[in-house]
Amino acid sequence: MTMNPAYDMTYRVEHFERGRAHRVRSVDQRLGGRGINVNRVLNQLGKYARATGFSDHSFAAAAELEMPVDFVHALPWVRRTVVISESDDGTATALWEPGPRISEPHAVDQLRVRVAGMLSDMSGMVIAGSLPGGVDPGLPAELARTAARAGVPTICDLDGPALELSARVPGVVLTPNIEELERLTGRPAATISEILAAVEPLMTAGAGAVIVTRGGAGMVAVTGERAWSAALPQPLAGNPTGAGDAAVAAIIAGLAAGPNPNWPALLTDAVATSAAAVVIPVAGEIDRALRDRLTPTVRVTELEPVAARP
């Protein structure tokens, strides 16, 4: 589910410096937004996934050429995101437009109806990205609660008030990065010990699992009374823009496979899939051959969660 989709623009330059003109080597434009990127990666992993949320007519029509979609046409236009990718060292600078306000007064009700209609065929749901203007930050939590009550594993990959409210939904899976976790909890999360301490109140509040993405340092996952870290021996250089979305795609694929997931195997796949996105210059794509090569190298270590300590 992508409530605030975007046209992702990638500008490639040799080296980017503030305050000067640059000759752009190439430009890519593609449909984007966190949920759209998750959908694309799921399709590359051989999983059927349908994109929903809000869009305008043009974006929905273009998306339909790539993937199954069922959007509510409620936006007057769709925003852009711009990534400036530097070829000399792989640095990426991102600019995110805020997006428009919802123009259709019954849009939220229409989205509720779409979700309710899909629940019986759903094996997993991801609510990802920012919200357009005019949408209550409690809507993702409401939809996540509806899915959780139906027994559908649900990931909320959000930030700000929407993440704060979604974190209170019993059984929800959260996938914040370090900065999002720190904003959510008001606690530092630079080290694994700090992450475990920050996650503890979220688990106490009823979250089903919290998987914290740490960029090149891998992930830390806490579920029930167990916790793990997972990472490659060495991080890969490249464009990290879509790495988190690729990780979320792998996680929901693992959760949708059935109850009682094998968490070390799930995390191994998530780390390898995320890394396989870093080497691709645009978000929403992975190098599947690289993913297969990386999978055996991922190191998963069981941790002692804070709740289990004396």
XYZ file of N, CA, C and O in Angstrom, residues 52-64 69-77 102-107 110-111 114:
124
model
N -1.844 -1.016 -4.098
C -3.018 -0.187 -3.863
C -2.589 1.059 -3.097
O -1.411 1.254 -2.802
N -3.553 1.908 -2.783
C -3.266 3.181 -2.137
C -3.952 4.297 -2.892
O -5.013 4.098 -3.485
N -3.344 5.481 -2.890
C -3.892 6.640 -3.588
C -3.004 7.009 -4.775
O -1.775 6.860 -4.718
N -3.606 7.524 -5.830
C -2.836 8.016 -6.969
C -3.730 8.939 -7.790
O -4.903 9.147 -7.460
N -3.180 9.481 -8.872
C -4.019 10.136 -9.876
C -4.225 9.154 -11.026
O -3.684 8.040 -11.026
N -5.007 9.542 -12.022
C -5.322 8.618 -13.117
C -4.078 8.259 -13.930
O -3.905 7.099 -14.332
N -3.219 9.235 -14.179
C -2.044 8.984 -15.022
C -1.090 7.998 -14.360
O -0.590 7.069 -15.006
N -0.829 8.200 -13.079
C 0.085 7.297 -12.369
C -0.496 5.887 -12.336
O 0.212 4.901 -12.572
N -1.790 5.768 -12.043
C -2.419 4.446 -11.969
C -2.358 3.733 -13.312
O -2.098 2.522 -13.382
N -2.585 4.480 -14.390
C -2.539 3.868 -15.719
C -1.131 3.391 -16.054
O -0.951 2.302 -16.625
N -0.124 4.189 -15.697
C 1.254 3.776 -15.956
C 1.634 2.572 -15.101
O 2.311 1.653 -15.566
N 1.197 2.561 -13.841
C 1.515 1.448 -12.952
C 0.888 0.155 -13.444
O 1.471 -0.934 -13.305
N -0.284 0.263 -14.019
C -0.996 -0.927 -14.489
C -0.239 -1.641 -15.605
O -0.439 -2.840 -15.830
N -2.655 -3.573 -10.075
C -2.911 -2.401 -9.237
C -4.407 -2.269 -8.957
O -5.243 -2.777 -9.701
N -4.705 -1.569 -7.880
C -6.097 -1.248 -7.535
C -6.084 0.038 -6.721
O -6.370 0.045 -5.524
N -5.734 1.154 -7.370
C -5.585 2.429 -6.686
C -6.917 3.163 -6.565
O -7.792 3.041 -7.416
N -7.021 3.946 -5.507
C -8.089 4.930 -5.382
C -7.593 6.205 -6.063
O -6.560 6.764 -5.678
N -8.312 6.683 -7.070
C -7.894 7.871 -7.812
C -8.326 9.110 -7.026
O -9.429 9.623 -7.195
N -7.421 9.572 -6.165
C -7.799 10.623 -5.229
C -6.798 11.764 -5.156
O -7.014 12.715 -4.401
N -5.702 11.696 -5.915
C -4.692 12.744 -5.858
C -4.812 13.655 -7.087
O -5.012 13.162 -8.201
N -4.671 14.963 -6.915
C -4.704 15.865 -8.077
C -3.466 15.721 -8.953
O -3.505 16.015 -10.145
N -2.370 15.279 -8.378
C -1.124 15.025 -9.088
C -0.244 14.165 -8.191
O -0.556 13.975 -7.004
N -5.185 15.146 -0.619
C -6.243 14.319 -1.184
C -7.354 15.228 -1.726
O -7.798 16.159 -1.051
N -7.809 14.964 -2.953
C -8.828 15.807 -3.571
C -10.217 15.171 -3.564
O -11.205 15.843 -3.816
N -10.289 13.878 -3.256
C -11.560 13.153 -3.282
C -12.073 12.982 -1.849
O -11.410 12.357 -1.011
N -13.248 13.545 -1.519
C -13.716 13.520 -0.119
C -13.988 12.119 0.425
O -13.942 11.917 1.639
N -14.271 11.153 -0.437
C -14.579 9.803 0.035
C -13.423 8.828 -0.206
O -13.610 7.617 -0.159
N -12.222 9.365 -0.420
C -11.087 8.521 -0.789
C -10.734 7.518 0.299
O -10.470 6.346 0.017
N -13.106 4.688 0.389
C -12.883 3.800 -0.753
C -11.688 2.877 -0.506
O -11.714 1.697 -0.871
N -10.643 3.404 0.118
C -9.479 2.567 0.419
C -9.834 1.506 1.456
O -9.399 0.355 1.343
N -11.517 -1.256 -0.388
C -10.572 -2.060 -1.164
C -9.825 -3.043 -0.275
O -9.674 -4.221 -0.610
